[in-house]
Each structure stands twice: as C-alpha cells, then as structure tokens.
Coordinates of N, CA and C in Angstrom, one line a residue:
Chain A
X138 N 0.3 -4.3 -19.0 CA 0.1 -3.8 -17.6 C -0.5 -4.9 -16.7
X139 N -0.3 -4.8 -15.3 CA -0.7 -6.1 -14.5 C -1.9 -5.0 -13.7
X140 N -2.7 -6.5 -13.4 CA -3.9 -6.0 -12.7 C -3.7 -6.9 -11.5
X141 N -4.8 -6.9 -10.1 CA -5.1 -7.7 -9.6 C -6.2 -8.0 -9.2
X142 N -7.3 -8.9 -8.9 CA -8.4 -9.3 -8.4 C -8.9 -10.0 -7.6
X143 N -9.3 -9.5 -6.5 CA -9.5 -9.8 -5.7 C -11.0 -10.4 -5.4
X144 N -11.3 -11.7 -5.0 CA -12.6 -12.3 -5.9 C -14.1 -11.7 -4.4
X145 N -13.6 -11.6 -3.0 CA -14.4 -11.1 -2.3 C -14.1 -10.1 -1.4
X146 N -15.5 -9.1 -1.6 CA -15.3 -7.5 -0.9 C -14.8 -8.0 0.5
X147 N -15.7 -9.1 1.6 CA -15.6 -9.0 2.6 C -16.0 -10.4 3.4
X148 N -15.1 -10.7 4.2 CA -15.1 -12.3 4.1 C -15.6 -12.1 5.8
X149 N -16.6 -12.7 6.9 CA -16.8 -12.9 7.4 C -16.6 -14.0 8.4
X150 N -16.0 -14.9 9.4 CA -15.7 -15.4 10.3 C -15.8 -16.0 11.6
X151 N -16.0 -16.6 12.5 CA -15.8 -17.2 13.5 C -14.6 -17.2 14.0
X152 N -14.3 -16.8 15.1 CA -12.6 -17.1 15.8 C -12.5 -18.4 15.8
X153 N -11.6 -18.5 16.0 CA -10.5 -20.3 15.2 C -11.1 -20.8 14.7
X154 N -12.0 -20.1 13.4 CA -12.3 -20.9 12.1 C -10.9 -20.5 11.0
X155 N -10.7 -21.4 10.2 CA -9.8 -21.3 9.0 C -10.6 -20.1 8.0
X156 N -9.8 -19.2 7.4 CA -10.6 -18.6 6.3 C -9.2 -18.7 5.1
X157 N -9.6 -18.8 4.0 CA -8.7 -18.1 2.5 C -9.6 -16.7 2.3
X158 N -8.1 -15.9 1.9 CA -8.4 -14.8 0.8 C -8.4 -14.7 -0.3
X159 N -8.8 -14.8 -1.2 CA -8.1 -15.3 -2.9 C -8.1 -13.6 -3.4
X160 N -7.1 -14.4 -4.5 CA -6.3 -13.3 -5.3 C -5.9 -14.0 -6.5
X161 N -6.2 -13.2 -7.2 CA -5.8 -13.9 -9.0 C -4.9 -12.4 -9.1
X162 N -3.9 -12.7 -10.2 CA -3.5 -11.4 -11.2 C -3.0 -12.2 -12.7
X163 N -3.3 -10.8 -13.5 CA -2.6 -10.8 -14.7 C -1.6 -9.8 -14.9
X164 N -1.1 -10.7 -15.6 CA 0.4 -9.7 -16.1 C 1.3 -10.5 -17.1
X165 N 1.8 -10.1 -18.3 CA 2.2 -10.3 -19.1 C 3.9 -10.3 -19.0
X166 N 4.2 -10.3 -17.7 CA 5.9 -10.5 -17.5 C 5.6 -11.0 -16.3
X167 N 6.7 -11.5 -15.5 CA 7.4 -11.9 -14.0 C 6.8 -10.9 -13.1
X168 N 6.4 -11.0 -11.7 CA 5.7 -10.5 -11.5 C 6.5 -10.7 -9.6
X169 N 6.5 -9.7 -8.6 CA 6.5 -9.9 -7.4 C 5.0 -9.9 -7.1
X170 N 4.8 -10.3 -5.9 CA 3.4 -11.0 -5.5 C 3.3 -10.6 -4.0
X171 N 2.5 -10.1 -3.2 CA 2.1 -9.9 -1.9 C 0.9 -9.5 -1.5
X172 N 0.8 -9.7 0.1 CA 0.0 -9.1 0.5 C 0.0 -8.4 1.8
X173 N -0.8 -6.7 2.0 CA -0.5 -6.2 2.5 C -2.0 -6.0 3.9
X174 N -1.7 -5.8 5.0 CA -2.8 -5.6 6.3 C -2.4 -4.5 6.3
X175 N -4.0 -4.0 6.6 CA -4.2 -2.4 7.0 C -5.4 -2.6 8.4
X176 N -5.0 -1.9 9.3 CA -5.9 -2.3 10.8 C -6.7 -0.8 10.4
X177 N -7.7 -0.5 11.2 CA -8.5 0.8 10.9 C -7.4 1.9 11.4
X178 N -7.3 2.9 10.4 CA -7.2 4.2 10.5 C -5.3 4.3 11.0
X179 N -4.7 3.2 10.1 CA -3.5 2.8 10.2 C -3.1 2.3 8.4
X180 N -1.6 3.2 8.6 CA -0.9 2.8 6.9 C -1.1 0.7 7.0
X181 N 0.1 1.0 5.8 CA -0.5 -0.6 5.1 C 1.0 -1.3 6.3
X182 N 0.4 -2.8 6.1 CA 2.2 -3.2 7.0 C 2.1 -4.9 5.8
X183 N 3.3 -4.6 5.2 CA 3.6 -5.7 4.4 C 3.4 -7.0 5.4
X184 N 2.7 -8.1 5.0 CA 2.4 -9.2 5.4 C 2.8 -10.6 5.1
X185 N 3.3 -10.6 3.8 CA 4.4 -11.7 3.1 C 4.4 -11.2 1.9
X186 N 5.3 -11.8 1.2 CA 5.8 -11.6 0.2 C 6.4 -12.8 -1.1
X187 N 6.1 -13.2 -2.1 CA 6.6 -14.0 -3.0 C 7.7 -13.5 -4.0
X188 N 8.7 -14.0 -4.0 CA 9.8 -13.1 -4.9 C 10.0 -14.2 -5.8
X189 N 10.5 -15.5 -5.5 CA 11.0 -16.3 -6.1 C 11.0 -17.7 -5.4
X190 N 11.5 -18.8 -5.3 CA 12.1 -19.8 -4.8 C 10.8 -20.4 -4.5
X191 N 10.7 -20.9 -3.4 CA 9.6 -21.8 -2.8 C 7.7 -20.9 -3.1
X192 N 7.3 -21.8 -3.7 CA 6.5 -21.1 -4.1 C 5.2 -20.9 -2.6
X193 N 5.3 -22.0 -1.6 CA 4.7 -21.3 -0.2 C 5.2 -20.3 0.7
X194 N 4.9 -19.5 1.0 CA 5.6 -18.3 1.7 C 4.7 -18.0 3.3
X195 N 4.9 -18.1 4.5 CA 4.5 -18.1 5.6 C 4.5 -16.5 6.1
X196 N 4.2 -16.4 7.1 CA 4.0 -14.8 8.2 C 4.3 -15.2 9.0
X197 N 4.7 -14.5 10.0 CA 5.4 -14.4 11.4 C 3.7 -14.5 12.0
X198 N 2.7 -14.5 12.2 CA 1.5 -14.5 12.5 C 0.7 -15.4 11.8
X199 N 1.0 -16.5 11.7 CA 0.0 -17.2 11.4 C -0.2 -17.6 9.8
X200 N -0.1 -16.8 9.1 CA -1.0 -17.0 7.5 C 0.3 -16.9 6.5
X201 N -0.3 -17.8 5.8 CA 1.2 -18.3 4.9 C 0.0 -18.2 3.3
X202 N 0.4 -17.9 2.4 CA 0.3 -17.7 1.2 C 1.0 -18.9 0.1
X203 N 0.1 -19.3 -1.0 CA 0.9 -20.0 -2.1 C 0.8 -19.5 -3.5
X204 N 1.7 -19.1 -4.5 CA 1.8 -18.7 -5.7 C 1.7 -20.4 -6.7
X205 N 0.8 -19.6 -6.9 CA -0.1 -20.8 -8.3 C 0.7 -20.3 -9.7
X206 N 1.3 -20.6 -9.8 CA 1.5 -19.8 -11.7 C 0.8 -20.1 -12.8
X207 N 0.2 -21.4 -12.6 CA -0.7 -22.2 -13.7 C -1.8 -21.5 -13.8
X208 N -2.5 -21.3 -12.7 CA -3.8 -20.4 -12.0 C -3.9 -18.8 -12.1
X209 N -2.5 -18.6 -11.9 CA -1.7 -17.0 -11.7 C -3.0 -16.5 -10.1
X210 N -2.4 -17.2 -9.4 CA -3.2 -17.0 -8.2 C -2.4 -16.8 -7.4
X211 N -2.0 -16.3 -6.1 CA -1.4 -15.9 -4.9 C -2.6 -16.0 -3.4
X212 N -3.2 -17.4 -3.4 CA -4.3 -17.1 -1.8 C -3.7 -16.5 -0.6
X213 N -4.6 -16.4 0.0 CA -4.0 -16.1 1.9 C -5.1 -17.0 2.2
X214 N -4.2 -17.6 3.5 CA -4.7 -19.1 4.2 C -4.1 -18.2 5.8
X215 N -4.9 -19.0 6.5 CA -5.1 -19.0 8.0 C -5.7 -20.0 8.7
X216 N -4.9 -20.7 9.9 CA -5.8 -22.1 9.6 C -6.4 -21.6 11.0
X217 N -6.3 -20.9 11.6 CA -7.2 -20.8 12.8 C -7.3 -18.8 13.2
X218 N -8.2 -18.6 13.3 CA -7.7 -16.7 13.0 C -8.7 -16.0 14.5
X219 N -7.9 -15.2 15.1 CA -8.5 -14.0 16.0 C -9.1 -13.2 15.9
X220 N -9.6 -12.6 16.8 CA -10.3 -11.0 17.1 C -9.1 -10.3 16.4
X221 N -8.2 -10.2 16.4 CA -7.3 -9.0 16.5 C -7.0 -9.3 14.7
X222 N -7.7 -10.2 13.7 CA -6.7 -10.7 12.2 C -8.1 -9.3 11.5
X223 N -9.0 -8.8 12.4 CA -10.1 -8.3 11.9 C -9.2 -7.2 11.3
X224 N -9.3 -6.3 9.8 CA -8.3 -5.4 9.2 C -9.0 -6.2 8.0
X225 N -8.5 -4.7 6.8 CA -8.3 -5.0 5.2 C -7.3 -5.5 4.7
X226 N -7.2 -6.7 4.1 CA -6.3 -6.9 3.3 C -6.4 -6.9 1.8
X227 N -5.0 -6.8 1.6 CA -4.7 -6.1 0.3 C -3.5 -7.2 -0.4
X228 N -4.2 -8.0 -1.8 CA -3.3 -8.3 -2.7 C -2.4 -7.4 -3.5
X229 N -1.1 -7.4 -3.7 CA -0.7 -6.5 -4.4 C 0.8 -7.2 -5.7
X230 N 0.7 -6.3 -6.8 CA 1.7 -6.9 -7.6 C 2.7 -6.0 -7.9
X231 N 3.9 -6.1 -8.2 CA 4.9 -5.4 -8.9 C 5.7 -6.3 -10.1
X232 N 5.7 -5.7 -11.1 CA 6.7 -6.2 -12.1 C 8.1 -6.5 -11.9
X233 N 9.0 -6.9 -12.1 CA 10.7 -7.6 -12.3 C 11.0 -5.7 -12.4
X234 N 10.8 -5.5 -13.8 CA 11.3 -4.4 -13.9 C 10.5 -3.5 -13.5
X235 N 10.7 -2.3 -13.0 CA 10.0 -1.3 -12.2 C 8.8 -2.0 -11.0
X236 N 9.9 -2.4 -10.3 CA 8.9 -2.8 -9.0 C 9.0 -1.9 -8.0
X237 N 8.8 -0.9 -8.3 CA 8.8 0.3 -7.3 C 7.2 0.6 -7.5
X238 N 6.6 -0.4 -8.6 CA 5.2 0.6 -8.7 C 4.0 -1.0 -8.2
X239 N 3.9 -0.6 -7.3 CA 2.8 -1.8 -6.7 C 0.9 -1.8 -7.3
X240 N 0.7 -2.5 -8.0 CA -0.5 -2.5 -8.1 C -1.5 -2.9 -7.2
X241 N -2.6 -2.6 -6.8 CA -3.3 -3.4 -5.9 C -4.2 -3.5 -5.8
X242 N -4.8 -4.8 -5.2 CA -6.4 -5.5 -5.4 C -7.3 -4.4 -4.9
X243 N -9.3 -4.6 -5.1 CA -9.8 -4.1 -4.1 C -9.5 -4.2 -2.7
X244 N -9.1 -5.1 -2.9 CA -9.0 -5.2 -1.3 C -10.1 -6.5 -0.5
X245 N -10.2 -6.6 0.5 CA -10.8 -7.9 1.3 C -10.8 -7.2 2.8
X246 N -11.8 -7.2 3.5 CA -12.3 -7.0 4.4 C -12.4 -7.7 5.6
X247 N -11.9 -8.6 6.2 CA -12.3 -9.9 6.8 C -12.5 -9.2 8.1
X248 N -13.3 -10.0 8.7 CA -14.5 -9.7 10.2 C -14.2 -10.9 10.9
X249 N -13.6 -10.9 11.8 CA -14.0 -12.2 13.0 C -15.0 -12.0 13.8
X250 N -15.8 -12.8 14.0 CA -17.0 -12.8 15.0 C -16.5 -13.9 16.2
X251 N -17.0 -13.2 17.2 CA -17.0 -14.3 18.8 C -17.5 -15.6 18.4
Chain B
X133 N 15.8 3.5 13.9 CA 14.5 4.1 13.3 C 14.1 3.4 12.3
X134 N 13.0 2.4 12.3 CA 12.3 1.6 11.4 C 11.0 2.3 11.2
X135 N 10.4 3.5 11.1 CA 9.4 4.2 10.9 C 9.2 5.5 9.7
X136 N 8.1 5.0 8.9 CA 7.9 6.6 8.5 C 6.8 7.3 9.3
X137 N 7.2 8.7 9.6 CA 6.3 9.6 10.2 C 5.7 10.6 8.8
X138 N 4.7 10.6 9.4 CA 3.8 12.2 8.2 C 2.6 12.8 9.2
X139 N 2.6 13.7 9.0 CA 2.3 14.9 9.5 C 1.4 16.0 8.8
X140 N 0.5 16.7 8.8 CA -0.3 16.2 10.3 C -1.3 14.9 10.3
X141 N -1.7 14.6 11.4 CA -2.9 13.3 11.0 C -3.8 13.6 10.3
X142 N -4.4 14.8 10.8 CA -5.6 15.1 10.2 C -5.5 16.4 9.6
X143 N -6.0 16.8 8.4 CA -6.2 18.2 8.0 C -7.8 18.8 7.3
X144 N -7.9 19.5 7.5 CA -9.3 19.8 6.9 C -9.0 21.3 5.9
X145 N -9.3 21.7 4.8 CA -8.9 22.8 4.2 C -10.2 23.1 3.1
X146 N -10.0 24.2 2.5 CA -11.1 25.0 1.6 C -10.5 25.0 0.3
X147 N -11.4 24.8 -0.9 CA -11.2 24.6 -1.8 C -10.1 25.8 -2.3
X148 N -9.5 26.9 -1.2 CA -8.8 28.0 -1.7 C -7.8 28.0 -0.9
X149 N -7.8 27.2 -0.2 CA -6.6 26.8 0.6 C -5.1 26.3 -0.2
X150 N -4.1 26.5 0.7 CA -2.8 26.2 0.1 C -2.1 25.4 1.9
X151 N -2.0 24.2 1.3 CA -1.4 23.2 2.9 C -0.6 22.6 2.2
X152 N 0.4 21.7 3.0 CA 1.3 20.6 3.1 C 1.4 19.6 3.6
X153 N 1.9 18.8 2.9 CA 1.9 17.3 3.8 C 3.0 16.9 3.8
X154 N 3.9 16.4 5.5 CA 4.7 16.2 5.4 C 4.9 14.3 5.8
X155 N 6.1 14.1 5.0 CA 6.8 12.6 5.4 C 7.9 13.1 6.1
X156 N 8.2 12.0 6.7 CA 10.1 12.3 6.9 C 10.4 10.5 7.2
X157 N 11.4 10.2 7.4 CA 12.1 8.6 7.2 C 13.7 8.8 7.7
X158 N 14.0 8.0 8.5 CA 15.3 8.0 9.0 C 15.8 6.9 8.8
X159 N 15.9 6.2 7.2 CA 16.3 4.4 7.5 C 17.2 4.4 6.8
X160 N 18.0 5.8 6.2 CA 18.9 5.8 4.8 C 17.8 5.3 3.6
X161 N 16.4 5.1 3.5 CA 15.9 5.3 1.7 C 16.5 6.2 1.0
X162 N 16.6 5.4 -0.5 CA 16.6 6.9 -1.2 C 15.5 6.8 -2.4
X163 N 14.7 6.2 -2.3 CA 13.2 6.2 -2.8 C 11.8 6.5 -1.7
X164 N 11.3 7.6 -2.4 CA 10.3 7.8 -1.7 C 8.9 8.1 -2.2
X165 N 7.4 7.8 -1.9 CA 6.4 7.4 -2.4 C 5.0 8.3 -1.9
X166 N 4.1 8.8 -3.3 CA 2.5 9.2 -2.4 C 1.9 8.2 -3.2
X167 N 1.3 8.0 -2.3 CA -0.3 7.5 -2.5 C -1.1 8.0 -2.2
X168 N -2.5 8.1 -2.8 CA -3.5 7.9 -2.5 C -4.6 7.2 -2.3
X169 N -5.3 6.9 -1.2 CA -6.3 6.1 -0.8 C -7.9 6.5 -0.7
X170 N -8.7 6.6 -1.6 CA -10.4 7.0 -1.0 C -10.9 5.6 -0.5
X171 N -12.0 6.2 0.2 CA -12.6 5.0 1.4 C -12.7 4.2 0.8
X172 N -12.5 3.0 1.5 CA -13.0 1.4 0.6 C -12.4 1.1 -0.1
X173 N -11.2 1.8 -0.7 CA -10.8 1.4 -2.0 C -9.0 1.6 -1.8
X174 N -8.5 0.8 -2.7 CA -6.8 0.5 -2.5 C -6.1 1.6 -2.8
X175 N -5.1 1.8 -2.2 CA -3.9 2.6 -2.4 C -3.8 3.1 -3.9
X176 N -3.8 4.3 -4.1 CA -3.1 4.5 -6.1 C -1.7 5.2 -5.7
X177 N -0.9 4.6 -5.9 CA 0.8 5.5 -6.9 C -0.1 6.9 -7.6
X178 N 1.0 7.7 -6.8 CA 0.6 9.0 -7.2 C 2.0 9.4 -7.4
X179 N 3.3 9.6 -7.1 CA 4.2 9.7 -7.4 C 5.9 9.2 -6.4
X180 N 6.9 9.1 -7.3 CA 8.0 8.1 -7.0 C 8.9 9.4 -7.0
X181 N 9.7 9.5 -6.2 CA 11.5 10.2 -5.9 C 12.1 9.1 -5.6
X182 N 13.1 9.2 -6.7 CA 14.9 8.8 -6.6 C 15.8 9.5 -6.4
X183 N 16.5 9.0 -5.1 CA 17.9 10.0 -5.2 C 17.1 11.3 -5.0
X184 N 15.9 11.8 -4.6 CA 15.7 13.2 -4.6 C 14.9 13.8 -6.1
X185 N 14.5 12.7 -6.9 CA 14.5 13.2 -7.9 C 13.1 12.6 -9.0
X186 N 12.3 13.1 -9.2 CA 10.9 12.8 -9.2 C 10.8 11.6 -10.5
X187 N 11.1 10.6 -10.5 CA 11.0 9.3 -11.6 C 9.5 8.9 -11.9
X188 N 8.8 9.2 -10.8 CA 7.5 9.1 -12.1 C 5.7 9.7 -11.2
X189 N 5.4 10.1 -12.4 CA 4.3 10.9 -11.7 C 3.4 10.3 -12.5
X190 N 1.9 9.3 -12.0 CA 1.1 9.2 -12.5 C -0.1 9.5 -13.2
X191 N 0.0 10.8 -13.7 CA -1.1 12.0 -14.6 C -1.4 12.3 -13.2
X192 N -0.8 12.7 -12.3 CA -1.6 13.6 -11.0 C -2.0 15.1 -11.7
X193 N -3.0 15.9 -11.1 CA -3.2 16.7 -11.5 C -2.6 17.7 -11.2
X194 N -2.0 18.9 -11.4 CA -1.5 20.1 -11.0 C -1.3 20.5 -9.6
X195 N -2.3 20.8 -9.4 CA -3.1 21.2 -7.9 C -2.2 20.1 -6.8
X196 N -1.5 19.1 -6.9 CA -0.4 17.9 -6.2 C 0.6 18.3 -6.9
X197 N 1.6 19.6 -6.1 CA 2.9 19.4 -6.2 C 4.1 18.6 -5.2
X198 N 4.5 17.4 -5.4 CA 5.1 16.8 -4.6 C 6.8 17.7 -4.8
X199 N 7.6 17.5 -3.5 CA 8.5 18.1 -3.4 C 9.3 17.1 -2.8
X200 N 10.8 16.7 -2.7 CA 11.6 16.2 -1.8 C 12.7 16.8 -1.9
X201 N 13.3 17.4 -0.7 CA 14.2 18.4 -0.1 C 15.4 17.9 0.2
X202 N 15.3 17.0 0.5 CA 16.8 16.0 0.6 C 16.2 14.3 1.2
X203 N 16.9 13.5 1.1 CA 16.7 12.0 1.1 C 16.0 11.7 2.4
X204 N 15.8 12.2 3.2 CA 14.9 12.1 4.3 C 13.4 12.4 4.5
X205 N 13.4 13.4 3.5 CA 12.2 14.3 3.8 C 11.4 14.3 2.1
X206 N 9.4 14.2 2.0 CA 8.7 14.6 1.5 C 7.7 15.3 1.6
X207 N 7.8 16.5 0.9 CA 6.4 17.1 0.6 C 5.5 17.0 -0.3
X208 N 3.7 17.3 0.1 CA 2.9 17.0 -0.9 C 2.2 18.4 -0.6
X209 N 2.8 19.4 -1.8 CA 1.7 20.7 -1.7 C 0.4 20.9 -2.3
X210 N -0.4 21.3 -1.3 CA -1.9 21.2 -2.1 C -2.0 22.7 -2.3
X211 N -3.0 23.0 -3.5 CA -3.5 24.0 -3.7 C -5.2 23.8 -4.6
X212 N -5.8 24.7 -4.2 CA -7.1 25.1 -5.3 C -7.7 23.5 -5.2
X213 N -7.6 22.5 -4.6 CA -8.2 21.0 -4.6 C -10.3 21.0 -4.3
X214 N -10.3 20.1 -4.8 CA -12.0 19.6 -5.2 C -12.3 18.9 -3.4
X215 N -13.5 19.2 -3.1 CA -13.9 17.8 -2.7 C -13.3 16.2 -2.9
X216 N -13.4 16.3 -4.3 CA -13.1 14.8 -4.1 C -11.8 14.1 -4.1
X217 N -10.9 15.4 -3.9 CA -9.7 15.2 -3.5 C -9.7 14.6 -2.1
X218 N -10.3 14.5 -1.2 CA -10.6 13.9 0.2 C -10.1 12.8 0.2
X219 N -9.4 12.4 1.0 CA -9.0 10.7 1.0 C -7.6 10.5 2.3
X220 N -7.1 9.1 2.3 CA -6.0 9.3 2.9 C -4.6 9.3 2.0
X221 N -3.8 9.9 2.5 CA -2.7 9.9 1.7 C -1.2 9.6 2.4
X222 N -0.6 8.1 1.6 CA 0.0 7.8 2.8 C 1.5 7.9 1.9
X223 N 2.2 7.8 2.8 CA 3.7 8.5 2.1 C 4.2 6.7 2.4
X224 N 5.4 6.4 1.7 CA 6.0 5.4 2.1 C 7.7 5.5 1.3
X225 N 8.7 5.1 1.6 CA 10.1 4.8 1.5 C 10.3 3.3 1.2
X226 N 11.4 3.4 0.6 CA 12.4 1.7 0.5 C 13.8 2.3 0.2
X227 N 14.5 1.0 0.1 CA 15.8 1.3 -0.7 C 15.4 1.4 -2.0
X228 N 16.3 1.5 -2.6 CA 16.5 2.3 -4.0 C 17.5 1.2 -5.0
X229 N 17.3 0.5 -6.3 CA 17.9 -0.4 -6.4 C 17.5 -1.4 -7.5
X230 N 18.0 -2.7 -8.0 CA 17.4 -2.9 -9.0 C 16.8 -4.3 -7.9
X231 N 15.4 -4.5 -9.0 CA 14.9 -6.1 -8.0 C 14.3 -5.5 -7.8
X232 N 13.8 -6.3 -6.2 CA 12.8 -5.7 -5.2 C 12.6 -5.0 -3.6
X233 N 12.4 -3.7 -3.5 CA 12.8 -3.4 -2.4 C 11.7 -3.0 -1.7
X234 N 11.4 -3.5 -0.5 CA 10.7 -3.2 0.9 C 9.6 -1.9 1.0
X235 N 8.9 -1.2 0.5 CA 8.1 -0.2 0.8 C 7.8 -0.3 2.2
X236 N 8.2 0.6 3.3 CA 7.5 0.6 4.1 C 6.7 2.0 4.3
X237 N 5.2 1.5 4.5 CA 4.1 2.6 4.9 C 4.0 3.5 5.5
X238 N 4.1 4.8 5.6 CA 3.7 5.8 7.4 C 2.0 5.5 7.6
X239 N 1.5 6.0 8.6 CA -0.3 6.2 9.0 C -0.7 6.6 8.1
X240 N -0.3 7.9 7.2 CA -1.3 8.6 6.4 C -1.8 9.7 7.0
X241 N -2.3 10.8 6.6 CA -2.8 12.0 6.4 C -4.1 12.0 6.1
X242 N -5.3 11.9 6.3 CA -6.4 11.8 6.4 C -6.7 13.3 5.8
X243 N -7.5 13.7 5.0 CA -7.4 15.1 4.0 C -8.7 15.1 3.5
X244 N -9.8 16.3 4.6 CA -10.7 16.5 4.1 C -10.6 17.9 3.4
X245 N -11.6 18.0 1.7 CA -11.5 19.5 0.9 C -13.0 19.5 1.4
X246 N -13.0 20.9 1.9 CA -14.8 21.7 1.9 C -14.9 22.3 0.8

C-alpha cells in the first residue's frame, strides 16, 4: 500500500518570498504523483501532475514540482507567491494499477502575509 | 460543462434522520467518486462507480448507502448517522479507463449530525 507525507502542517510566508512544500511517499509499485489546491470552503482543483516523462512538471500559475525517485519525493516550488496562493495543499498518490484510488498527504497549509 | 455540481451546500440532520446527497456531472464520465473530508484533515475514498456500478467501497459503514442512477448522476443516502459523521463530502468524476484519468472535484456538501 502507498502512503504519503507530508513533512509540514503549515508553512507561513511573505508575498514574493519563494516557499517549497515537501512531500515524500512510499509505495512498493509505480506510482502517479500530484498535487492538489483547496481554497476555503471550496472542492479540491488538481494543480500538476507527474505521470511519466520529464521528471519537472510546471502549473499554469506559477509552481512547478520535481519527482525525486532516489528520494521518492515529489516538492512544490514557487519562486515568488501571492495573497491569493493562501489555500491547503494536498500531496497526493495513485498506483499504475488502480489509479482511480488517490491517496493523500496531511495536507500543508500555507499563509501569505503582507 | 466542465463542472461537478452537488447539492445541497449545506445540510444539518438528527441522528434519526434519513437525507441525500446529490452529485450530478455532464462531461460524459463514467466513473464516479465520495469522499470524505473532516476538518483539517485529507480527503478519504469512500466509494468508486463504474459504468454505474459500485467497484469499490472502502469498509464504509451501513448507515452510507451510495447510489448511481445512470452515468450522470450520484447519490449518497444517509440514515441513523453519529455526530462524527460531520464533515465535508465531496463527490468527484473522471473518465473511466486503464492508466490515469482526471478526477475532477465538485464544492462538497458540508454535513452537520446533532
């Protein structure tokens, strides 16, 4: 079974400071890899995704992600972040086979301050 | 139609109550998804429809009978539920298929038990 871990509840900030989110998982097969934004009192909205190929993966907004396999890591990077990046994020895994079933981290909290 | 809707936003009910929660999706899915969310804490897989047809239920308990009526539409019937049944519960869709396919989220249902 795959797990994921997410190493901090809640990552605090400055606007156009750089922050990472880290994310480790385990899993004992091939694995899809993502991460998901949730704004307050709103469903989840897929935010990138790792399937295969290039192991950096970018967002239409800013934050691009890299799959470590050595590490079995997946970060989120933002090199400069807004009032508006304030939301939970969420690492999440699916196996090759039965990837209909998404595992997912605690979660990460991140705060931008003025 | 790139959206799932669920319905209602909010509900409040008694531990002898009998309610519903509805999804609906107009994107042609033919996989469809509950979760469950308590505060602070990640999404759980509570149960998967294929084709209409319930592929996997997580040891939910009784008292969550999910329903789907035809490829557009889910139900989540509650009955006899705890307090700590409270949480949000968010429905989500994809295609249907081998690999990996798209879950997209609705808002969720916000579900207080007295």
């Amino acid at each position: 079974a795959q797990s994921v871990t997410q190493l901090d509840s809640q990552v605090p900030v400055f606007e156009e400071a750089p922050v990472e989110l880290r994310c480790n998982y385990s899993s004992s097969v091939s694995v899809y890899l993502f991460w998901y934004v949730q704004y307050p009192n709103q469903g989840l909205q897929l935010l990138l995704k790792y399937l295969s190929g290039s192991t950096l993966v970018e967002s239409i907004n800013g934050f691009e992600a890299e799959f470590n396999k050595s590490q079995t890591s997946f970060h989120l990077r933002k090199p400069s972040v807004h009032i508006s990046d304030t939301a939970e994020y969420f690492c999440a895994v699916s196996e090759y086979q039965g990837a209909q079933k998404l595992v997912f981290g605690q979660g990460t909290r991140l705060t931008i301050n003025p | 139609d790139t959206e799932v809707t669920q319905t209602p936003k909010h509900l409040v009910m008694g531990m002898t109550n009998k309610k519903s929660l509805k999804c609906e999706q107009h994107m042609g899915h033919r996989a469809m998804y509950w979760y469950k969310q308590k505060a602070k804490k990640p999404p759980e897989l509570m149960f998967v429809y294929s084709y209409e047809k319930l592929s996997i239920n997580e040891s939910v308990p009784s008292r969550f009978s999910p329903e789907c009526p035809n490829s557009s539409l889910l139900n989540l019937h509650l009955h006899a539920l705890q307090p700590e049944d409270s949480a949000l519960y968010l429905c989500a869709s994809s295609q249907e298929g081998r690999g990996y396919n798209e879950q997209f989220f609705g808002p969720g249902t916000r579900l207080t038990v007295l």
